[in-house]
Amino acid sequence: MTNPISGTFALVRAAYVLAREGVVGAFPPEGLPAGAKLLHRLARLIQRGSTKGRDRSDRLSRALHRLGPSYVKLGQFLATRPDIVGADIAGELGALQDKVPPFERHLAVAEIETTLGRPLGDLFLDLGEVVGAASIAQVYKARIRNPDGTERFAAVKVIRPGIRARFRRELDTFRFIADFLERFVESSRRLRPVAVVETLTQSTRIEMDLRLEAAASSEMAENVARDKGFRVPAIDWERTGRDVITMEWIDGIKLSDVGAVVAAGHDTKKIGVTVVQSFLRHAMRDGFFHADMHQGNLFIAPDGTIVAVDLGIVGRLSRDSKRFLAEILYGFIQRDYRRVAEVHFEAGYVPRTQDVASFAQALRAIGEPIYGQPAETISMGHLLSLLFEVTQLFEMQTRPELVLLQKTMVVVEGVARSFDPKFNMWVAAEPVVSDYIMTELGPAAKLQEARDGLEAGLKLLRKAPELAVGLEVLSRELPELIENGIRLNDDTLYDLVQDGKASIILGHVERWVIALALVTIAGALVFG
């Protein structure tokens, strides 16, 4: 943990840089208490003159880059949590990109050889130049010889040396700053800074193990194997480890280069539809989606296929969350606000103490204004953002997986509109949502639920002999238990110590658990 002296210094430095780069001064002082207003004035005094005229997002980007790559990563993480920092700041942070010079080649070679346990020459014919560098890793274009003697290109991503130790130190500093804010700045408590840092720590730990990124890419490849128009690069597991990931090289154009995509003759309207429908399909069908689908992580291959890379951040939805997403979107499409409200209550997202009719009325206030607008101006991501704002009024607890989903939906919607300004989100989404509704909530789904219930009943029947034994044990030993309690005599204790027969304990515990469970079941059947 960071000691108080270095932690205080880091806090003062961060505050100074934010003030110096004009970030603090860019926020309005209205509504601040007297002490905070004084600090705001001081921040305006030390603000650099060159920051005037710059927008707030540019000031924030400059400040975080000046503080260091860990702060940039913190900003990128907070961009995924508009529920914490607000939609405006999250949008500004979403534009943050790592601007880090590449590290030396010999360090990358040492990292590869140590991780994979083989000389570089045994792994690659050639490790080319760096094609991308970020705060955690950098990417090379390499040549590999196939078993049949042919050659292929691959993308090799290597963790930056020493980055784990650096992030560990700086995350300890973040933890100190967060704890300070929660203790002494009352207005910050609703943002839960300590919880934010803990979540960032876990997210960074996962992102720094490239085997997990490889596993996520492999899982998505299986999910989309039959999908047309979308795929992810194949993983070379032989050349992948904790600090190195090797994958198929993608010969395509980044979707961030709209002009090059247009010049190559691709169907721009189709690109938008493919990106959005693919994301919704992954979320609702698979419950597993790429949570960082910005233009820089999406390529278009010569045949028009969208290829997604960099699955360091992914999202998962439970079966209930998938149903929740599909039914609220379908409900808004059909203008069935009562049903949308009921779904929230059925999923347990809104407390039963709230009123369904009042909640449906609030949802109508969100949905009805949409239908007076041209379809291409309606943002589904904005709709979900408004939805989460309203649900807070009805005491709905924050659902991180849904917030991540909403953030990603805003991003993919932006990708689609960059290629087609009149992109109709509802027309693109309707086939995917309807297909999910029919598959998961239609007659076939009801038959599957009945089949699952029947299988569960058969499993219970197969356990009937064991349950009968439990009842026999209960009827024989319950009177003694009531009169004398559970006892272990000296001989039993001696056997346990001498022979280490833990199974004796497990056997007793198992019998009593079965017996007591049967009493509970019997009581429910008799009195329920």
Coordinates of C-alpha atoms in Angstrom, one line a residue:
M1 CA 0.0 0.0 0.0
T2 CA 1.1 3.6 -0.6
N3 CA 2.4 5.3 2.4
P4 CA 0.6 8.6 3.5
I5 CA 3.4 10.9 2.4
S6 CA 3.8 9.6 -1.1
G7 CA 0.0 9.2 -1.4
T8 CA -0.5 12.8 -0.4
F9 CA 2.2 14.0 -2.8
A10 CA 0.5 12.1 -5.6
L11 CA -2.9 13.6 -4.7
V12 CA -1.4 17.1 -4.7
R13 CA 0.3 16.5 -8.0
A14 CA -2.9 15.2 -9.7
A15 CA -4.9 18.2 -8.5
Y16 CA -2.2 20.6 -9.7
V17 CA -2.0 19.0 -13.2
L18 CA -5.8 19.0 -13.5
A19 CA -5.9 22.7 -12.5
R20 CA -2.9 23.7 -14.6
E21 CA -4.3 22.0 -17.7
G22 CA -7.6 23.8 -17.2
V23 CA -9.7 20.8 -16.4
V24 CA -11.0 22.1 -13.0
G25 CA -11.7 25.6 -14.5
A26 CA -13.7 24.1 -17.3
F27 CA -16.4 22.9 -14.9
P28 CA -19.0 25.5 -13.8
P29 CA -18.8 26.7 -10.2
E30 CA -22.5 27.0 -9.7
G31 CA -23.9 24.9 -6.8
L32 CA -20.5 24.4 -5.2
P33 CA -20.1 25.0 -1.4
A34 CA -18.0 28.0 -0.3
G35 CA -14.8 26.1 0.2
A36 CA -15.0 24.3 -3.2
K37 CA -15.7 27.7 -4.9
L38 CA -12.5 29.1 -3.4
L39 CA -10.5 26.1 -4.7
H40 CA -12.2 26.6 -8.1
R41 CA -11.0 30.2 -8.2
L42 CA -7.5 29.2 -7.2
A43 CA -7.5 26.6 -10.0
R44 CA -8.5 29.2 -12.5
L45 CA -5.6 31.4 -11.4
I46 CA -2.9 28.7 -12.0
Q47 CA -4.5 27.6 -15.3
R48 CA -2.1 27.9 -18.3
G49 CA -3.1 30.5 -20.8
S50 CA -2.7 28.2 -23.7
T51 CA -5.6 26.1 -22.4
K52 CA -8.1 28.8 -23.1
G53 CA -10.2 28.1 -26.1
R54 CA -9.7 24.4 -25.9
D55 CA -12.7 22.2 -25.2
R56 CA -12.9 20.3 -22.0
S57 CA -12.3 16.9 -23.5
D58 CA -9.0 18.1 -25.0
R59 CA -8.0 19.6 -21.6
L60 CA -8.8 16.4 -19.9
S61 CA -6.9 14.3 -22.4
R62 CA -3.8 16.5 -22.1
A63 CA -3.9 16.3 -18.3
L64 CA -4.3 12.6 -18.1
H65 CA -1.4 12.0 -20.6
R66 CA 0.8 14.3 -18.6
L67 CA 0.0 12.4 -15.4
G68 CA 0.9 9.1 -17.0
P69 CA -0.4 6.0 -18.8
S70 CA -2.1 4.6 -15.7
Y71 CA -4.2 7.7 -15.5
V72 CA -5.1 7.3 -19.2
K73 CA -6.2 3.8 -18.4
L74 CA -8.3 5.1 -15.5
G75 CA -9.9 7.6 -17.9
Q76 CA -10.6 4.9 -20.4
F77 CA -12.2 2.7 -17.7
L78 CA -14.3 5.6 -16.4
A79 CA -15.6 6.1 -20.0
T80 CA -17.3 2.7 -19.6
R81 CA -19.1 3.9 -16.4
P82 CA -21.4 6.9 -17.3
D83 CA -23.4 5.9 -14.2
I84 CA -20.5 7.1 -12.1
V85 CA -19.1 10.1 -13.9
G86 CA -22.1 11.2 -16.0
A87 CA -22.8 10.8 -19.7
D88 CA -21.0 14.0 -20.7
I89 CA -17.7 13.2 -19.1
A90 CA -17.9 9.6 -20.1
G91 CA -18.3 10.7 -23.7
E92 CA -15.3 13.0 -23.4
L93 CA -13.2 10.2 -21.8
G94 CA -14.3 7.8 -24.5
A95 CA -12.1 9.7 -27.0
L96 CA -8.9 9.0 -25.0
Q97 CA -6.3 7.0 -26.9
D98 CA -2.9 5.8 -25.5
K99 CA 0.0 7.9 -26.8
V100 CA 3.0 6.0 -25.6
P101 CA 6.3 5.6 -27.5
P102 CA 7.2 2.0 -28.2
F103 CA 9.8 0.2 -26.0
E104 CA 13.0 -1.2 -27.3
R105 CA 13.0 -4.3 -29.5
H106 CA 15.5 -6.3 -27.4
L107 CA 13.1 -6.0 -24.4
A108 CA 10.2 -7.3 -26.6
V109 CA 12.4 -10.2 -27.8
A110 CA 13.4 -11.1 -24.2
E111 CA 9.7 -11.0 -23.2
I112 CA 8.7 -13.3 -26.0
E113 CA 11.5 -15.8 -25.4
T114 CA 10.9 -15.9 -21.7
T115 CA 7.1 -16.3 -22.0
L116 CA 7.1 -18.9 -24.8
G117 CA 10.3 -20.7 -23.6
R118 CA 11.9 -20.8 -27.1
P119 CA 14.4 -18.8 -29.1
L120 CA 12.8 -16.1 -31.3
G121 CA 14.2 -17.8 -34.5
D122 CA 12.3 -21.0 -33.6
L123 CA 9.0 -19.0 -33.3
F124 CA 9.1 -16.5 -36.2
L125 CA 10.9 -16.1 -39.5
D126 CA 10.9 -12.4 -38.8
L127 CA 9.6 -10.0 -36.2
G128 CA 8.9 -6.8 -38.0
E129 CA 8.5 -3.3 -36.9
V130 CA 6.0 -2.0 -34.3
V131 CA 2.6 -1.3 -35.8
G132 CA 1.0 0.0 -32.6
A133 CA 2.0 0.9 -29.1
A134 CA -0.2 1.5 -26.0
S135 CA 0.3 1.8 -22.2
I136 CA 0.0 -2.0 -21.6
A137 CA 1.4 -3.6 -24.8
Q138 CA 2.6 -3.1 -28.3
V139 CA 2.0 -5.0 -31.5
Y140 CA 4.4 -6.3 -34.2
K141 CA 3.8 -7.7 -37.7
A142 CA 5.7 -11.1 -37.9
R143 CA 6.2 -13.8 -40.5
I144 CA 5.7 -17.4 -39.6
R145 CA 6.5 -20.6 -41.5
N146 CA 3.6 -23.1 -41.7
P147 CA 4.1 -26.9 -41.3
D148 CA 3.7 -27.3 -45.1
G149 CA 6.5 -24.8 -45.8
T150 CA 4.3 -21.9 -46.8
E151 CA 4.5 -18.6 -44.9
R152 CA 1.9 -16.3 -43.3
F153 CA 1.8 -13.0 -41.4
A154 CA 0.7 -12.7 -37.8
A155 CA 0.1 -10.0 -35.3
V156 CA 2.2 -10.4 -32.1
K157 CA 1.1 -8.4 -29.1
V158 CA 3.7 -8.1 -26.3
I159 CA 3.2 -6.8 -22.7
R160 CA 5.3 -3.8 -21.8
P161 CA 8.2 -4.8 -19.5
G162 CA 7.7 -3.8 -15.9
I163 CA 4.2 -2.6 -16.5
R164 CA 2.6 -4.8 -13.8
A165 CA 4.8 -3.4 -11.1
R166 CA 4.2 0.2 -12.3
F167 CA 0.4 -0.3 -12.4
R168 CA 0.5 -2.0 -9.0
R169 CA 2.2 1.1 -7.5
E170 CA 0.0 3.6 -9.2
L171 CA -3.2 1.6 -8.4
D172 CA -2.1 1.7 -4.7
T173 CA -1.9 5.5 -5.2
F174 CA -5.4 5.6 -6.8
R175 CA -6.6 3.6 -3.8
F176 CA -5.2 6.2 -1.4
I177 CA -6.7 9.1 -3.3
A178 CA -10.1 7.3 -3.5
D179 CA -10.0 6.6 0.3
F180 CA -9.2 10.3 0.9
L181 CA -12.1 11.5 -1.2
E182 CA -14.6 9.2 0.5
R183 CA -13.4 10.2 3.9
F184 CA -13.2 14.0 3.4
V185 CA -15.2 15.0 0.3
E186 CA -18.8 14.2 1.0
S187 CA -20.0 15.0 -2.5
S188 CA -17.7 12.3 -3.9
R189 CA -19.2 9.4 -1.9
R190 CA -22.1 8.8 -4.3
L191 CA -19.5 8.1 -7.0
R192 CA -18.0 5.3 -4.8
P193 CA -14.4 6.1 -5.7
V194 CA -13.0 3.1 -3.6
A195 CA -15.2 0.7 -5.4
V196 CA -14.3 2.2 -8.8
V197 CA -10.5 1.7 -8.1
E198 CA -11.2 -1.9 -6.9
T199 CA -13.0 -2.6 -10.2
L200 CA -10.3 -1.0 -12.2
T201 CA -7.7 -3.1 -10.4
Q202 CA -9.5 -6.3 -11.3
S203 CA -10.1 -5.2 -14.9
T204 CA -6.4 -4.3 -15.4
R205 CA -5.3 -7.6 -13.9
I206 CA -7.4 -9.4 -16.4
E207 CA -6.3 -7.2 -19.3
M208 CA -2.6 -7.8 -18.5
D209 CA -2.9 -11.6 -18.9
L210 CA -3.0 -12.0 -22.6
R211 CA -4.1 -15.7 -22.3
L212 CA -7.5 -14.3 -21.2
E213 CA -7.8 -12.1 -24.2
A214 CA -6.9 -15.1 -26.4
A215 CA -9.6 -17.2 -24.6
A216 CA -12.2 -14.4 -25.2
S217 CA -11.3 -14.2 -28.9
S218 CA -11.5 -18.0 -29.2
E219 CA -14.9 -18.1 -27.5
M220 CA -16.3 -15.4 -29.7
A221 CA -14.9 -17.2 -32.8
E222 CA -16.9 -20.3 -31.8
N223 CA -20.1 -18.2 -31.2
V224 CA -19.9 -16.4 -34.6
A225 CA -18.6 -19.4 -36.7
R226 CA -21.9 -19.5 -38.7
D227 CA -22.5 -15.7 -38.8
K228 CA -22.1 -14.0 -42.2
G229 CA -20.2 -10.7 -42.3
F230 CA -18.5 -10.8 -38.9
R231 CA -15.6 -12.6 -37.4
V232 CA -12.5 -12.4 -35.1
P233 CA -8.9 -13.3 -35.8
A234 CA -7.8 -16.9 -35.3
I235 CA -5.5 -17.4 -32.3
D236 CA -2.1 -19.1 -32.6
W237 CA -2.0 -20.9 -29.2
E238 CA 1.5 -22.3 -29.8
R239 CA 2.8 -18.7 -29.7
T240 CA 0.6 -17.4 -27.0
G241 CA 1.3 -17.1 -23.3
R242 CA 0.7 -14.7 -20.3
D243 CA 2.7 -11.9 -21.8
V244 CA 2.4 -12.6 -25.6
I245 CA -0.5 -13.3 -27.9
T246 CA -0.1 -14.2 -31.5
M247 CA -3.1 -14.0 -33.9
E248 CA -4.0 -14.0 -37.5
W249 CA -2.9 -10.8 -39.4
I250 CA -5.8 -8.9 -40.8
D251 CA -5.4 -7.4 -44.2
G252 CA -8.1 -4.8 -44.0
I253 CA -9.0 -1.2 -43.5
K254 CA -9.7 0.2 -40.0
L255 CA -13.2 1.6 -39.8
S256 CA -11.7 4.8 -38.3
D257 CA -10.5 5.6 -41.8
V258 CA -13.9 6.3 -43.3
G259 CA -12.4 7.9 -46.4
A260 CA -10.3 4.8 -47.2
V261 CA -13.3 2.5 -46.7
V262 CA -15.4 4.6 -49.1
A263 CA -12.5 4.7 -51.6
A264 CA -12.2 0.9 -51.5
G265 CA -15.8 0.7 -52.7
H266 CA -17.4 -0.9 -49.7
D267 CA -21.2 -0.6 -49.0
T268 CA -21.2 1.9 -46.2
K269 CA -24.8 1.5 -45.3
K270 CA -24.3 -2.3 -45.0
I271 CA -21.3 -1.7 -42.7
G272 CA -23.5 0.1 -40.2
V273 CA -26.2 -2.6 -40.2
T274 CA -23.6 -5.4 -39.9
V275 CA -21.8 -3.8 -36.9
V276 CA -25.0 -3.1 -35.0
Q277 CA -26.8 -6.4 -35.7
S278 CA -23.6 -8.3 -34.9
F279 CA -23.3 -6.6 -31.5
L280 CA -27.0 -7.1 -30.6
R281 CA -26.8 -10.8 -31.7
H282 CA -23.7 -11.4 -29.5
A283 CA -25.4 -9.7 -26.5
M284 CA -28.8 -11.4 -26.8
R285 CA -28.0 -14.7 -28.4
D286 CA -24.7 -15.4 -26.8
G287 CA -24.7 -13.3 -23.7
F288 CA -21.1 -12.4 -24.5
F289 CA -20.1 -9.3 -26.4
H290 CA -17.0 -7.2 -27.4
A291 CA -17.2 -4.3 -25.0
D292 CA -14.7 -2.0 -26.8
M293 CA -16.1 -2.0 -30.4
H294 CA -14.8 1.4 -31.4
Q295 CA -13.6 2.1 -34.9
G296 CA -10.0 1.5 -34.1
N297 CA -10.8 -2.1 -33.1
L298 CA -12.8 -2.9 -36.2
F299 CA -11.4 -3.7 -39.7
I300 CA -13.2 -4.4 -42.9
A301 CA -11.7 -7.2 -45.0
P302 CA -11.6 -7.0 -48.8
D303 CA -14.7 -9.2 -49.0
G304 CA -16.7 -6.8 -46.8
T305 CA -16.4 -8.9 -43.6
I306 CA -16.1 -6.9 -40.4
V307 CA -13.2 -8.2 -38.2
A308 CA -13.1 -7.3 -34.6
V309 CA -9.8 -7.3 -32.7
D310 CA -8.6 -6.5 -29.1
L311 CA -11.0 -8.4 -26.9
G312 CA -9.3 -7.3 -23.7
I313 CA -12.6 -5.9 -22.5
V314 CA -15.7 -8.1 -22.9
G315 CA -19.2 -8.1 -21.3
R316 CA -21.4 -10.9 -20.3
L317 CA -25.2 -11.1 -19.7
S318 CA -27.1 -13.6 -17.7
R319 CA -30.2 -15.3 -19.2
D320 CA -32.4 -12.9 -17.2
S321 CA -30.4 -9.9 -18.5
K322 CA -30.6 -11.0 -22.1
R323 CA -34.4 -11.4 -21.7
F324 CA -34.5 -8.0 -20.0
L325 CA -32.7 -6.3 -22.9
A326 CA -34.8 -8.0 -25.6
E327 CA -38.1 -7.3 -23.9
I328 CA -37.5 -3.6 -23.2
L329 CA -36.3 -2.9 -26.7
Y330 CA -39.2 -4.9 -28.2
G331 CA -41.6 -3.2 -25.7
F332 CA -40.4 0.3 -26.8
I333 CA -40.7 -0.7 -30.5
Q334 CA -44.3 -1.8 -29.8
R335 CA -45.0 1.1 -27.4
D336 CA -46.0 -1.4 -24.8
Y337 CA -44.8 0.5 -21.7
R338 CA -46.7 -1.6 -19.2
R339 CA -44.9 -4.7 -20.4
V340 CA -41.5 -2.9 -20.2
A341 CA -42.3 -1.9 -16.6
E342 CA -43.4 -5.5 -15.7
V343 CA -40.1 -6.9 -17.1
H344 CA -38.2 -4.6 -14.7
F345 CA -40.1 -6.0 -11.8
E346 CA -40.0 -9.6 -12.9
A347 CA -36.2 -9.4 -13.3
G348 CA -36.0 -8.0 -9.8
Y349 CA -34.3 -4.8 -11.0
V350 CA -36.9 -2.5 -9.4
P351 CA -38.0 -3.2 -5.8
R352 CA -41.5 -4.7 -5.4
T353 CA -42.3 -1.7 -3.1
Q354 CA -42.6 0.5 -6.2
D355 CA -45.7 0.9 -8.3
V356 CA -45.8 -0.8 -11.7
A357 CA -48.3 1.7 -13.1
S358 CA -46.3 4.7 -12.0
F359 CA -43.2 3.2 -13.5
A360 CA -45.0 2.5 -16.8
Q361 CA -46.0 6.2 -16.8
A362 CA -42.4 7.2 -16.4
L363 CA -41.4 4.9 -19.3
R364 CA -44.1 6.5 -21.5
A365 CA -42.5 9.9 -20.8
I366 CA -39.3 8.5 -22.4
G367 CA -40.8 6.6 -25.3
E368 CA -43.5 8.8 -26.6
P369 CA -41.3 11.8 -27.6
I370 CA -39.3 9.4 -29.7
Y371 CA -42.1 8.7 -32.1
G372 CA -42.4 12.3 -33.1
Q373 CA -38.9 12.3 -34.5
P374 CA -37.4 11.0 -37.8
A375 CA -36.2 7.5 -37.2
E376 CA -32.6 8.3 -38.1
T377 CA -32.3 10.8 -35.2
I378 CA -33.4 8.3 -32.6
S379 CA -30.5 6.9 -30.5
M380 CA -31.1 3.5 -28.9
G381 CA -28.1 4.2 -26.7
H382 CA -29.6 7.5 -25.6
L383 CA -32.9 5.7 -24.9
L384 CA -31.2 3.2 -22.6
S385 CA -29.3 6.1 -20.9
L386 CA -32.7 7.8 -20.2
L387 CA -34.1 4.5 -19.1
F388 CA -31.4 4.1 -16.5
E389 CA -31.9 7.7 -15.3
V390 CA -35.6 7.0 -14.7
T391 CA -35.0 3.6 -13.0
Q392 CA -32.8 5.4 -10.4
L393 CA -35.8 7.4 -9.4
F394 CA -37.5 4.0 -8.7
E395 CA -34.6 2.8 -6.6
M396 CA -33.1 0.4 -9.2
Q397 CA -29.6 -0.6 -8.2
T398 CA -26.8 0.0 -10.7
R399 CA -26.3 -3.0 -12.9
P400 CA -22.6 -2.8 -14.2
E401 CA -23.3 -5.4 -17.0
L402 CA -26.2 -3.3 -18.3
V403 CA -24.2 0.0 -18.1
L404 CA -21.4 -1.6 -20.0
L405 CA -23.9 -2.8 -22.6
Q406 CA -25.4 0.7 -22.9
K407 CA -22.0 2.2 -23.3
T408 CA -21.1 -0.3 -26.1
M409 CA -24.4 0.3 -27.8
V410 CA -23.7 4.0 -27.9
V411 CA -20.3 3.3 -29.5
V412 CA -21.5 0.9 -32.2
E413 CA -24.4 3.2 -33.0
G414 CA -21.8 6.0 -33.5
V415 CA -19.8 3.7 -35.8
A416 CA -22.9 3.0 -37.9
R417 CA -23.8 6.7 -38.1
S418 CA -20.2 7.6 -39.2
F419 CA -20.9 5.6 -42.4
D420 CA -24.6 6.4 -42.7
P421 CA -25.8 9.7 -41.1
K422 CA -29.4 8.6 -41.6
F423 CA -28.8 5.2 -40.1
N424 CA -32.1 3.8 -38.7
M425 CA -31.2 2.0 -35.4
W426 CA -34.7 0.6 -35.0
V427 CA -35.0 -0.9 -38.4
A428 CA -31.5 -2.5 -38.0
A429 CA -32.3 -3.9 -34.5
E430 CA -35.9 -5.2 -35.1
P431 CA -34.9 -8.5 -36.9
V432 CA -32.4 -9.4 -34.2
V433 CA -34.7 -8.5 -31.3
S434 CA -37.7 -10.3 -32.9
D435 CA -35.7 -13.4 -33.6
Y436 CA -34.6 -13.5 -30.0
I437 CA -38.2 -13.0 -28.8
M438 CA -39.4 -15.9 -30.9
T439 CA -36.5 -18.2 -30.1
E440 CA -36.3 -17.6 -26.3
L441 CA -39.8 -16.5 -25.4
G442 CA -42.0 -18.1 -28.1
P443 CA -43.6 -21.6 -28.2
A444 CA -40.3 -23.4 -28.8
A445 CA -38.9 -21.8 -25.7
K446 CA -41.9 -22.8 -23.6
L447 CA -41.5 -26.4 -24.7
Q448 CA -37.8 -26.3 -23.8
E449 CA -38.7 -25.0 -20.3
A450 CA -41.2 -27.8 -19.9
R451 CA -38.5 -30.3 -21.0
D452 CA -36.1 -28.8 -18.5
G453 CA -38.7 -29.1 -15.7
L454 CA -39.4 -32.7 -16.6
E455 CA -35.7 -33.6 -16.5
A456 CA -35.3 -31.9 -13.1
G457 CA -38.3 -34.0 -11.8
L458 CA -36.7 -37.2 -13.1
K459 CA -33.4 -36.4 -11.4
L460 CA -35.3 -35.9 -8.2
L461 CA -37.1 -39.3 -8.6
R462 CA -33.7 -41.0 -9.2
K463 CA -32.6 -39.6 -5.8
A464 CA -35.7 -41.1 -4.1
P465 CA -33.8 -44.1 -2.5
E466 CA -31.3 -41.7 -1.0
L467 CA -34.0 -39.5 0.3
A468 CA -35.8 -42.5 1.8
V469 CA -32.5 -43.4 3.7
G470 CA -32.3 -39.9 4.9
L471 CA -35.9 -40.1 6.3
E472 CA -35.0 -43.3 8.0
V473 CA -32.0 -41.8 9.6
L474 CA -34.1 -38.8 10.7
S475 CA -36.8 -40.9 12.3
R476 CA -34.3 -43.1 14.2
E477 CA -31.9 -40.4 15.4
L478 CA -34.0 -37.3 15.8
P479 CA -35.4 -38.1 19.3
E480 CA -31.8 -38.6 20.6
L481 CA -30.7 -35.4 18.9
I482 CA -33.5 -33.4 20.5
E483 CA -32.8 -34.9 24.0
N484 CA -28.9 -35.0 24.0
G485 CA -27.8 -32.8 21.1
I486 CA -24.9 -33.8 18.7
R487 CA -21.9 -35.3 20.6
L488 CA -18.5 -36.7 19.7
N489 CA -17.2 -39.2 22.2
D490 CA -13.5 -39.7 23.1
D491 CA -13.1 -42.8 20.8
T492 CA -14.5 -40.9 17.8
L493 CA -12.2 -38.0 18.4
Y494 CA -9.2 -40.3 18.8
D495 CA -10.0 -42.0 15.5
L496 CA -10.2 -38.7 13.8
V497 CA -6.8 -37.5 15.1
Q498 CA -5.0 -40.8 14.6
D499 CA -6.3 -41.8 11.2
G500 CA -7.3 -38.5 9.7
K501 CA -10.6 -39.9 8.7
A502 CA -12.3 -36.7 7.6
S503 CA -14.9 -38.8 5.8
I504 CA -16.4 -39.7 9.2
I505 CA -17.3 -36.1 9.7
L506 CA -18.5 -35.7 6.1
G507 CA -20.6 -38.8 6.5
H508 CA -22.4 -37.5 9.6
V509 CA -22.8 -34.1 8.1
E510 CA -24.2 -35.5 4.9
R511 CA -26.8 -37.6 6.6
W512 CA -28.0 -34.7 8.8
V513 CA -28.1 -32.3 5.8
I514 CA -30.3 -34.8 3.9
A515 CA -32.5 -35.4 6.8
L516 CA -33.1 -31.7 7.6
A517 CA -33.6 -30.9 3.9
L518 CA -36.3 -33.6 3.8
V519 CA -38.0 -32.2 6.8
T520 CA -38.1 -28.8 5.1
I521 CA -39.4 -30.3 1.8
A522 CA -42.1 -32.3 3.7
G523 CA -43.2 -29.2 5.6
A524 CA -43.5 -27.3 2.4
L525 CA -45.6 -30.0 0.8
V526 CA -47.9 -30.4 3.9
F527 CA -48.4 -26.8 4.8
G528 CA -47.8 -25.1 1.5

